[in-house]
Coordinates of N, CA and C in Angstrom, one line a residue:
M24 N -88.4 2.6 -11.4 CA -87.4 3.5 -11.0 C -86.0 3.2 -10.7
P25 N -84.8 4.0 -11.5 CA -83.9 3.8 -11.9 C -83.1 3.5 -10.3
S26 N -82.0 2.1 -10.6 CA -80.8 2.2 -9.3 C -79.9 3.2 -9.3
Y27 N -79.6 3.4 -8.1 CA -78.4 4.5 -8.3 C -77.2 3.7 -7.2
A28 N -77.7 2.2 -7.0 CA -76.6 1.9 -6.1 C -74.9 1.7 -6.8
Q29 N -74.8 2.2 -8.4 CA -73.4 2.3 -8.8 C -72.7 3.8 -8.5
L30 N -73.9 4.8 -9.0 CA -73.3 5.8 -8.3 C -73.1 5.7 -6.7
L31 N -73.7 5.0 -5.9 CA -73.0 4.9 -4.4 C -71.8 4.4 -4.0
K32 N -71.1 4.0 -5.0 CA -70.4 3.2 -4.4 C -69.0 3.4 -5.5
K33 N -69.1 5.1 -5.7 CA -68.4 6.1 -6.0 C -67.9 6.6 -5.1
I34 N -68.9 6.7 -3.7 CA -68.9 7.8 -2.6 C -67.6 6.7 -1.6
P35 N -66.8 7.6 -1.2 CA -66.1 7.2 0.4 C -67.1 6.7 1.4
L36 N -67.7 7.5 2.0 CA -69.1 7.4 2.6 C -69.5 5.9 2.9
F37 N -70.0 5.5 1.7 CA -70.7 4.4 2.0 C -69.8 3.3 1.2
E38 N -68.9 3.1 1.4 CA -67.4 2.4 0.4 C -67.7 0.6 1.0
T39 N -68.1 0.7 2.6 CA -68.1 -0.5 2.6 C -68.8 -1.6 2.7
L40 N -70.4 -1.1 1.4 CA -72.1 -1.8 1.8 C -71.2 -3.0 0.4
S41 N -71.9 -3.9 0.9 CA -72.7 -4.6 0.3 C -73.4 -4.6 -0.7
E42 N -73.6 -5.4 -1.6 CA -74.4 -5.2 -2.7 C -75.7 -5.0 -2.7
E43 N -75.7 -5.9 -1.4 CA -77.5 -6.1 -1.0 C -77.7 -4.0 -0.1
E44 N -76.6 -3.8 0.0 CA -76.7 -2.5 1.6 C -76.8 -1.2 0.2
Y45 N -75.9 -1.5 -0.8 CA -76.3 -0.2 -1.8 C -77.6 -0.5 -2.5
E46 N -77.8 -1.1 -2.8 CA -79.2 -1.2 -3.6 C -80.5 -0.6 -2.4
L47 N -80.0 -1.1 -1.3 CA -81.2 -1.3 0.3 C -80.8 0.7 0.6
L48 N -79.8 1.4 -0.2 CA -80.0 2.2 0.5 C -80.1 3.2 -1.0
S49 N -80.2 2.9 -2.1 CA -80.7 3.9 -3.2 C -81.4 4.2 -3.4
K50 N -82.5 3.4 -2.9 CA -83.5 2.8 -3.0 C -84.3 4.3 -2.3
L51 N -83.9 4.8 -1.0 CA -84.3 5.6 -0.2 C -83.3 7.3 -0.8
L52 N -82.9 7.3 -2.1 CA -82.8 8.8 -2.9 C -84.1 9.1 -3.6
Q53 N -83.7 10.7 -3.6 CA -84.5 11.2 -4.2 C -83.8 12.0 -4.9
E54 N -84.6 12.0 -6.7 CA -84.0 13.3 -7.1 C -84.8 14.2 -8.0
R55 N -84.2 15.3 -8.1 CA -85.0 16.8 -8.3 C -83.8 18.1 -8.7
R56 N -84.8 18.2 -10.1 CA -83.3 19.6 -10.7 C -83.9 20.7 -10.5
Y57 N -82.6 21.0 -10.9 CA -82.2 21.9 -10.2 C -81.8 23.3 -11.3
A58 N -82.2 24.1 -11.7 CA -81.8 25.6 -13.0 C -80.9 25.7 -12.1
K59 N -80.3 26.5 -14.2 CA -78.9 27.1 -13.5 C -79.4 28.5 -12.4
G60 N -78.7 29.0 -11.3 CA -78.9 29.6 -10.7 C -79.5 29.7 -9.2
E61 N -80.3 28.6 -9.9 CA -80.9 28.6 -8.2 C -80.7 28.0 -6.8
V62 N -81.1 28.4 -5.7 CA -80.5 27.9 -4.8 C -80.6 26.7 -4.4
I63 N -80.7 26.1 -3.6 CA -80.4 24.7 -3.6 C -80.6 24.9 -1.8
F64 N -79.8 25.5 -1.1 CA -80.3 25.6 0.8 C -78.8 27.1 0.5
H65 N -79.6 27.9 1.6 CA -78.9 28.8 2.0 C -78.3 28.8 3.1
A66 N -77.4 29.2 4.0 CA -76.6 29.6 5.1 C -77.6 30.0 6.1
G67 N -77.7 29.1 7.7 CA -78.7 29.3 7.9 C -79.7 28.3 7.7
D68 N -80.2 27.9 6.5 CA -81.3 27.2 6.5 C -81.3 25.8 7.8
V69 N -82.2 25.0 7.6 CA -82.2 23.9 9.0 C -81.4 23.1 7.7
G70 N -80.6 21.6 7.8 CA -79.8 20.7 7.4 C -80.6 19.8 7.5
T71 N -81.4 19.0 6.6 CA -82.0 17.7 6.2 C -81.3 16.5 5.8
A72 N -80.6 16.8 5.3 CA -80.5 15.6 3.7 C -79.1 16.0 3.1
L73 N -78.7 15.1 3.0 CA -77.1 15.0 2.1 C -77.9 14.8 0.1
F74 N -76.4 15.6 -0.5 CA -77.2 15.9 -1.7 C -75.7 14.8 -2.3
I75 N -76.0 14.8 -3.5 CA -74.9 13.8 -4.3 C -75.5 14.5 -5.5
V76 N -74.7 14.7 -6.6 CA -74.7 15.1 -7.9 C -74.7 14.1 -8.9
R77 N -76.2 13.6 -9.5 CA -76.1 13.1 -10.5 C -75.5 13.6 -11.6
R78 N -76.3 14.9 -12.1 CA -75.8 15.8 -13.5 C -75.8 17.2 -12.6
G79 N -74.5 17.8 -13.8 CA -74.6 19.5 -13.5 C -73.1 19.5 -13.0
E80 N -73.4 20.8 -12.3 CA -72.2 21.4 -11.6 C -73.6 22.2 -10.4
V81 N -72.5 22.3 -9.2 CA -73.1 23.4 -7.8 C -72.3 23.6 -7.0
A82 N -72.0 24.9 -6.8 CA -70.8 26.1 -6.3 C -71.0 25.8 -4.1
I83 N -70.3 25.7 -4.0 CA -70.1 25.5 -2.5 C -69.6 26.6 -1.9
R84 N -70.6 28.4 -1.6 CA -69.4 29.1 -1.1 C -70.6 29.8 0.3
L85 N -69.9 31.3 0.7 CA -70.2 31.9 1.4 C -70.3 33.2 0.9
S86 N -71.4 34.0 1.7 CA -71.2 35.0 1.7 C -71.6 36.1 2.8
S87 N -71.0 36.9 2.4 CA -71.4 38.4 3.7 C -72.3 38.9 3.0
P88 N -72.7 40.1 4.4 CA -73.2 40.5 4.6 C -73.5 41.9 2.7
E89 N -72.1 42.1 3.1 CA -72.2 43.3 2.4 C -72.1 42.7 0.4
G90 N -72.4 41.7 0.8 CA -72.6 41.1 -0.9 C -71.4 40.1 -1.6
R91 N -70.4 40.0 -0.8 CA -69.3 39.4 -1.1 C -69.5 38.1 -1.2
E92 N -68.4 36.9 -2.2 CA -69.3 35.5 -2.1 C -67.4 35.6 -2.3
V93 N -67.0 34.0 -1.9 CA -65.7 33.1 -1.6 C -66.6 31.9 -2.0
I94 N -65.9 31.1 -3.5 CA -66.4 29.4 -3.5 C -65.5 29.1 -2.9
L95 N -66.0 27.6 -1.9 CA -65.1 27.4 -1.4 C -65.1 25.7 -2.3
S96 N -65.5 25.4 -2.6 CA -65.4 24.3 -4.1 C -66.9 24.3 -5.1
I97 N -66.3 23.2 -6.0 CA -67.5 23.0 -7.0 C -67.1 21.9 -7.5
L98 N -68.2 21.4 -6.9 CA -68.6 19.8 -7.2 C -69.4 19.4 -8.3
R99 N -68.7 18.6 -8.9 CA -69.6 17.6 -10.2 C -70.3 17.0 -10.0
R100 N -70.0 15.7 -11.4 CA -71.2 14.2 -10.8 C -70.0 13.7 -9.6
E101 N -70.7 13.0 -9.1 CA -70.5 11.3 -7.8 C -69.9 12.5 -6.9
A102 N -69.6 13.6 -6.7 CA -69.2 14.4 -5.6 C -71.0 14.6 -4.5
F103 N -70.6 14.8 -3.3 CA -71.2 14.8 -2.4 C -71.2 16.1 -1.1
F104 N -72.5 16.7 -0.8 CA -72.1 17.7 0.1 C -73.5 17.6 0.6
G105 N -73.0 18.1 2.1 CA -74.4 18.6 3.2 C -74.3 17.2 4.0
E106 N -72.9 16.9 4.1 CA -73.2 15.8 4.6 C -73.2 15.8 6.6
L107 N -73.3 17.2 7.4 CA -73.6 17.1 8.3 C -74.5 17.3 8.4
A108 N -75.5 17.6 7.4 CA -77.3 17.3 8.3 C -77.6 16.1 8.4
L109 N -76.8 15.4 8.1 CA -77.4 13.5 8.8 C -77.0 13.2 9.8
L110 N -76.0 14.2 10.5 CA -75.9 13.6 12.1 C -76.5 14.4 13.2
D111 N -76.7 16.0 12.3 CA -77.0 16.7 13.7 C -78.4 18.0 13.3
G112 N -78.2 17.6 11.9 CA -79.7 18.1 11.9 C -79.5 20.0 12.1
E113 N -78.5 20.5 12.5 CA -77.5 22.1 12.3 C -78.0 23.1 11.2
P114 N -77.7 24.4 11.6 CA -78.2 24.8 10.4 C -77.0 24.8 9.2
R115 N -76.9 24.9 7.8 CA -75.9 24.8 7.3 C -75.2 26.4 7.7
S116 N -73.3 25.7 7.2 CA -72.9 26.7 7.6 C -72.4 27.2 6.0
T117 N -72.3 26.9 4.7 CA -72.3 28.1 3.4 C -73.9 27.6 2.7
D118 N -73.7 28.6 1.5 CA -75.0 28.4 0.6 C -74.6 27.1 -0.4
A119 N -75.8 26.4 -0.9 CA -75.6 25.6 -2.4 C -76.2 26.3 -3.5
V120 N -75.7 26.4 -4.0 CA -76.0 26.4 -5.6 C -76.0 26.1 -7.0
A121 N -76.8 26.4 -7.6 CA -76.4 25.1 -9.2 C -76.0 26.4 -10.1
R122 N -74.9 26.0 -10.9 CA -74.2 26.6 -11.7 C -74.8 26.6 -13.1
E123 N -75.7 25.2 -13.1 CA -76.2 24.9 -14.8 C -77.1 24.2 -14.3
E124 N -78.4 24.1 -15.0 CA -79.0 23.2 -14.8 C -78.6 21.5 -14.3
T125 N -79.2 21.4 -13.3 CA -78.6 20.4 -11.9 C -79.4 19.2 -12.1
Y126 N -78.6 17.7 -11.6 CA -79.9 17.2 -10.7 C -79.2 16.4 -10.0
L127 N -79.9 16.3 -9.2 CA -79.5 16.4 -7.3 C -80.8 14.8 -7.0
L128 N -79.8 13.8 -6.1 CA -79.9 12.7 -5.7 C -80.4 13.3 -4.0
S129 N -81.0 13.1 -3.3 CA -80.8 13.5 -2.2 C -81.0 12.4 -0.5
L130 N -80.5 12.2 0.3 CA -80.9 11.3 1.2 C -81.2 11.9 2.2
H131 N -82.3 12.2 3.1 CA -82.6 12.6 4.6 C -82.2 12.0 5.7
Q132 N -82.4 12.6 6.7 CA -81.5 12.4 7.8 C -82.5 11.4 8.5
E133 N -84.0 11.0 8.3 CA -84.4 10.4 9.1 C -84.2 9.1 8.2
D134 N -84.5 8.8 7.2 CA -83.7 7.4 6.4 C -82.2 7.2 6.6
F135 N -82.0 8.3 6.5 CA -80.0 7.2 6.3 C -80.4 6.9 8.6
R136 N -80.3 7.9 9.0 CA -80.6 7.2 10.7 C -80.7 5.6 10.6
R137 N -82.0 5.5 10.3 CA -82.4 4.3 10.3 C -81.7 3.0 9.8
F138 N -81.1 3.4 7.9 CA -80.4 2.6 7.6 C -79.0 2.4 8.5
V139 N -78.1 3.3 9.2 CA -76.7 3.4 10.0 C -77.5 2.2 11.4
I140 N -78.6 2.4 11.6 CA -79.2 1.5 13.2 C -78.6 0.0 12.1
E141 N -79.0 -0.6 11.4 CA -78.9 -1.4 10.5 C -78.2 -2.1 10.3
H142 N -77.3 -0.3 10.0 CA -76.0 -0.9 9.1 C -74.8 -0.3 9.4
P143 N -74.3 -0.2 10.5 CA -73.7 0.2 11.9 C -72.0 0.4 11.2
Q144 N -71.7 0.3 10.2 CA -70.2 0.2 9.6 C -69.9 1.5 9.0
V145 N -71.0 1.3 8.1 CA -71.7 3.3 7.8 C -71.1 4.3 8.9
A146 N -71.1 4.3 9.5 CA -71.4 5.4 10.7 C -69.4 5.7 10.7
M147 N -68.6 4.5 10.6 CA -67.5 4.6 10.9 C -66.6 5.2 9.4
Q148 N -67.8 5.0 8.1 CA -66.8 5.2 7.1 C -67.5 7.0 7.2
L149 N -68.5 7.9 7.9 CA -69.0 8.9 7.9 C -67.6 9.9 8.8
L150 N -67.4 9.5 9.8 CA -66.6 9.6 10.6 C -64.6 9.9 10.0
A151 N -64.4 9.1 9.3 CA -63.5 9.3 8.1 C -63.6 10.2 7.1
T152 N -64.5 10.3 6.6 CA -65.3 10.8 5.7 C -65.3 12.6 6.7
L153 N -65.7 12.6 8.0 CA -65.1 14.2 8.8 C -64.1 14.9 8.7
S154 N -63.4 13.8 9.5 CA -62.0 13.9 9.2 C -61.2 14.5 8.3
R155 N -61.0 13.8 7.1 CA -60.5 14.4 5.8 C -61.6 15.8 5.9
M156 N -62.4 16.4 6.0 CA -62.8 17.4 5.8 C -62.7 18.3 6.8
V157 N -62.5 17.9 7.7 CA -61.4 19.2 8.7 C -60.3 19.7 8.2
R158 N -59.6 18.2 7.9 CA -58.0 18.6 7.3 C -58.1 19.9 5.6
R159 N -59.4 19.4 5.4 CA -59.4 20.5 4.2 C -59.7 22.4 4.6
V160 N -60.5 21.7 5.5 CA -60.6 23.2 6.3 C -59.7 24.0 6.6
T161 N -58.5 23.1 7.7 CA -57.6 23.4 8.0 C -56.4 24.5 7.0
Q162 N -56.5 23.0 5.9 CA -55.4 23.7 5.4 C -55.8 25.1 4.4
Q163 N -57.3 24.8 4.3 CA -58.1 26.2 3.4 C -57.4 27.9 4.5
V164 N -57.8 27.5 5.9 CA -57.3 28.4 6.5 C -56.2 29.0 6.5
H165 N -55.2 27.7 6.7 CA -53.7 27.8 7.0 C -52.9 29.1 5.4
D166 N -53.8 28.5 4.1 CA -52.9 29.1 2.7 C -53.9 31.0 3.0
V167 N -55.1 30.8 3.4 CA -55.2 32.2 3.5 C -55.0 33.3 4.2
A168 N -54.1 32.2 6.2 CA -53.9 32.9 6.7 C -52.1 33.8 6.3
F169 N -51.1 32.0 5.6 CA -50.0 32.8 5.4 C -49.1 32.0 4.5
L170 N -49.7 31.7 3.1 CA -49.7 31.9 1.5 C -49.9 33.4 1.4
E171 N -48.8 33.6 0.0 CA -49.2 34.8 -0.7 C -50.0 34.5 -1.9
G172 N -51.0 35.2 -2.6 CA -51.5 35.1 -3.8 C -51.5 34.0 -4.6
P173 N -50.0 34.4 -5.1 CA -50.4 33.3 -6.0 C -49.4 31.7 -5.9
A174 N -49.1 31.5 -4.3 CA -48.6 30.4 -3.9 C -50.4 30.0 -3.7
R175 N -51.3 30.5 -3.0 CA -53.0 30.0 -3.4 C -53.1 29.6 -4.5
L176 N -53.2 30.8 -5.5 CA -53.8 30.1 -6.9 C -53.4 28.7 -7.4
R177 N -51.2 28.2 -6.9 CA -50.8 27.4 -7.4 C -52.0 26.3 -6.5
R178 N -51.5 26.6 -5.5 CA -52.9 25.5 -4.5 C -54.2 24.9 -5.3
V179 N -55.0 26.3 -5.7 CA -56.5 25.8 -5.6 C -55.8 24.6 -7.4
L180 N -55.1 25.1 -8.1 CA -54.9 24.9 -9.4 C -54.7 23.2 -9.2
L181 N -53.1 22.9 -7.9 CA -52.9 21.2 -8.0 C -54.1 20.2 -7.0
E182 N -55.1 21.1 -6.2 CA -56.6 20.9 -5.8 C -57.3 20.1 -7.1
L183 N -57.1 21.5 -7.4 CA -58.4 20.1 -8.6 C -57.7 19.4 -9.5
A184 N -56.4 19.5 -10.0 CA -55.8 18.4 -10.7 C -56.2 17.1 -10.2
R185 N -56.3 17.4 -8.8 CA -56.3 15.7 -7.9 C -57.6 15.2 -8.0
T186 N -58.1 16.6 -7.8 CA -59.6 15.6 -7.5 C -60.6 15.8 -9.1
Q187 N -60.4 17.1 -10.0 CA -60.9 16.6 -11.4 C -60.7 16.7 -12.3
G188 N -58.8 16.2 -12.2 CA -57.8 16.2 -13.6 C -58.0 15.2 -14.4
Q189 N -57.6 15.5 -15.7 CA -58.0 14.3 -16.6 C -56.7 14.4 -17.2
P190 N -55.8 13.3 -17.4 CA -54.3 13.6 -17.7 C -54.5 13.6 -19.6
C191 N -53.8 13.6 -20.6 CA -53.7 14.2 -21.7 C -52.9 15.0 -22.6
P192 N -52.0 14.5 -23.3 CA -50.7 14.1 -24.1 C -49.8 15.4 -23.7
E193 N -50.4 17.1 -23.3 CA -49.6 18.2 -22.4 C -49.4 17.9 -21.6
G194 N -50.5 17.4 -20.5 CA -50.5 17.3 -19.2 C -51.2 16.7 -18.2
V195 N -51.9 17.7 -17.3 CA -53.6 17.4 -17.3 C -54.1 18.7 -17.5
L196 N -55.1 18.4 -17.8 CA -56.4 19.0 -18.1 C -57.6 18.7 -17.2
L197 N -57.5 20.2 -16.4 CA -58.6 21.1 -15.4 C -59.5 21.1 -16.6
P198 N -61.0 20.7 -15.7 CA -62.0 21.3 -15.8 C -62.4 23.0 -16.4
K199 N -62.8 23.0 -16.6 CA -63.0 24.9 -16.7 C -63.6 25.2 -15.6
R200 N -62.8 26.3 -15.3 CA -62.9 27.7 -14.4 C -62.3 28.7 -15.2
T201 N -63.8 30.5 -14.6 CA -63.9 31.1 -14.7 C -62.4 31.9 -14.1
Q202 N -62.0 33.6 -14.3 CA -60.8 33.1 -13.3 C -61.8 34.5 -12.3
A203 N -62.9 34.7 -12.7 CA -63.4 34.9 -11.5 C -63.9 33.4 -10.2
D204 N -64.5 32.7 -10.9 CA -64.1 31.4 -10.0 C -63.1 31.4 -9.5
L205 N -61.4 31.3 -10.2 CA -60.7 30.5 -9.6 C -59.7 32.0 -8.4
A206 N -61.1 33.4 -8.8 CA -60.3 34.5 -7.5 C -61.6 34.2 -6.2
N207 N -62.3 33.9 -6.4 CA -63.4 32.9 -5.4 C -62.9 32.2 -4.2
Q208 N -62.4 31.0 -5.2 CA -61.4 30.2 -5.1 C -60.1 30.3 -3.7
C209 N -59.2 31.9 -4.4 CA -58.2 32.1 -3.3 C -58.2 33.3 -2.6
G210 N -60.1 33.6 -2.6 CA -59.5 35.1 -2.0 C -59.2 36.4 -2.6
V211 N -58.9 36.1 -3.7 CA -58.4 37.6 -4.3 C -59.3 38.3 -5.5
S212 N -58.9 39.1 -6.4 CA -59.5 39.9 -7.2 C -59.1 39.5 -8.5
R213 N -60.0 39.0 -9.2 CA -59.7 38.4 -10.8 C -58.9 39.1 -11.3
E214 N -58.5 40.3 -11.2 CA -57.3 41.0 -11.7 C -56.0 40.7 -11.5
S215 N -56.1 40.4 -10.1 CA -54.7 39.5 -9.3 C -54.6 37.8 -10.3
V216 N -55.2 37.2 -10.1 CA -55.4 35.6 -11.2 C -55.1 36.4 -12.6
N217 N -55.1 37.3 -12.8 CA -55.8 37.0 -15.2 C -53.8 37.4 -14.7
K218 N -53.0 38.1 -13.7 CA -51.8 38.2 -14.0 C -51.0 36.9 -14.1
W219 N -51.6 36.7 -12.7 CA -50.4 35.5 -11.8 C -51.0 34.6 -12.9
L220 N -51.9 33.9 -13.5 CA -51.7 33.2 -14.9 C -50.7 33.7 -16.3
R221 N -51.0 34.4 -16.5 CA -50.0 35.2 -18.1 C -48.2 35.1 -17.2
D222 N -48.4 35.1 -15.5 CA -47.1 34.2 -15.7 C -47.1 33.2 -15.8
F223 N -47.9 32.8 -14.9 CA -47.5 30.8 -15.2 C -47.3 30.7 -16.9
V224 N -48.5 31.4 -17.5 CA -47.9 30.5 -18.5 C -46.8 31.7 -19.3
Q225 N -46.4 32.0 -19.8 CA -44.9 32.4 -19.4 C -43.5 31.8 -19.0
A226 N -44.2 31.2 -17.7 CA -42.5 30.4 -17.3 C -43.5 28.9 -18.0
N227 N -44.0 28.9 -19.2 CA -44.5 27.7 -19.0 C -44.6 26.7 -18.1
V228 N -45.8 26.4 -16.8 CA -45.9 25.6 -15.9 C -47.1 25.4 -16.4
L229 N -48.3 26.5 -17.1 CA -49.6 26.1 -17.6 C -49.8 26.6 -19.0
S230 N -50.9 26.2 -19.9 CA -51.5 26.8 -20.7 C -53.2 27.2 -20.3
Y231 N -53.2 28.5 -20.7 CA -54.7 28.3 -20.8 C -55.3 29.3 -21.7
E232 N -56.8 29.4 -21.9 CA -57.7 29.9 -23.1 C -58.7 30.8 -22.2
K233 N -58.9 31.4 -23.0 CA -60.2 32.7 -22.6 C -61.1 31.5 -22.7
S234 N -61.4 30.6 -23.0 CA -62.8 29.5 -22.9 C -62.7 29.5 -20.9
G235 N -61.6 29.2 -20.5 CA -61.5 28.5 -18.8 C -61.0 27.4 -18.7
Q236 N -60.1 26.9 -20.0 CA -59.2 25.7 -20.5 C -57.7 26.2 -19.8
I237 N -57.6 25.2 -18.7 CA -56.6 25.4 -18.3 C -55.9 24.4 -18.4
I238 N -55.1 23.6 -19.1 CA -53.0 22.3 -18.4 C -52.3 22.8 -18.3
L239 N -52.4 21.8 -17.1 CA -51.2 21.8 -16.4 C -49.8 21.4 -16.8
L240 N -48.8 22.1 -17.5 CA -47.9 21.4 -18.3 C -46.6 20.9 -17.4
D241 N -46.5 21.5 -16.0 CA -45.2 21.5 -14.8 C -46.1 21.3 -13.7
M242 N -46.8 20.0 -13.3 CA -47.2 19.8 -11.5 C -46.3 20.3 -11.1
E243 N -45.0 19.3 -10.8 CA -43.6 19.5 -10.1 C -43.3 20.6 -9.6
R244 N -43.5 21.8 -10.4 CA -43.0 22.8 -10.3 C -44.0 23.3 -9.7
L245 N -45.4 23.0 -10.1 CA -46.2 24.3 -9.4 C -46.2 23.7 -7.7
R246 N -46.0 22.2 -7.6 CA -45.7 21.9 -6.4 C -44.1 22.4 -5.4
N247 N -43.1 22.3 -6.7 CA -42.0 23.6 -5.4 C -42.0 24.5 -5.5
N248 N -42.8 25.4 -5.8 CA -43.0 26.7 -5.9 C -43.8 27.4 -5.1
L249 N -44.7 26.7 -3.8 CA -45.2 26.6 -2.4 C -44.8 27.2 -1.8
D250 N -45.2 28.0 -1.5 CA -44.3 29.5 -0.6 C -44.8 28.3 1.5

């Protein structure tokens, strides 16, 4: 069975562990494959595990009874989600869906609680992680309440650059996103995102291809134009 200690080292939740502790925790992880479009969990399901993306892509989303969806985040390799389940076992607050063939590692609540009892410093890291999550949610609520649509799109693009962007000769290359993906994250229509992207291209702030590839050419102007 492979060791996932190196993968665990990428997760802030576990950044204070010793080499021995990484190895011990990695032995508690279980791997599972999800097909494209397969639901990992629904909002309302009882939470029993933390998940780590080993390969693939996962959308964390909210769904309404009318069928509307808002994507809160898109997670790739080394990202983790469902961490609240390790603490309270309460129902999930969002859906999680595989956007392509995806391999996840899961850490179950009871296994993790036993580990924390033996290694209490992990609890402090979890508190710090939850604090950052609350700040992100507060920022999202603020954006929806007070920012106009173009400013929301700027915020989403800057966050993608910060978390998943790759330097390139022209600027910062973002992970591919469809206009529908960006619209869901901004809480607006796809047509609006299409218009704003064309405006940004015309202003020479970014380059955009139909494949979904975006390069931020001038991040400073994106930041300065947030209302």
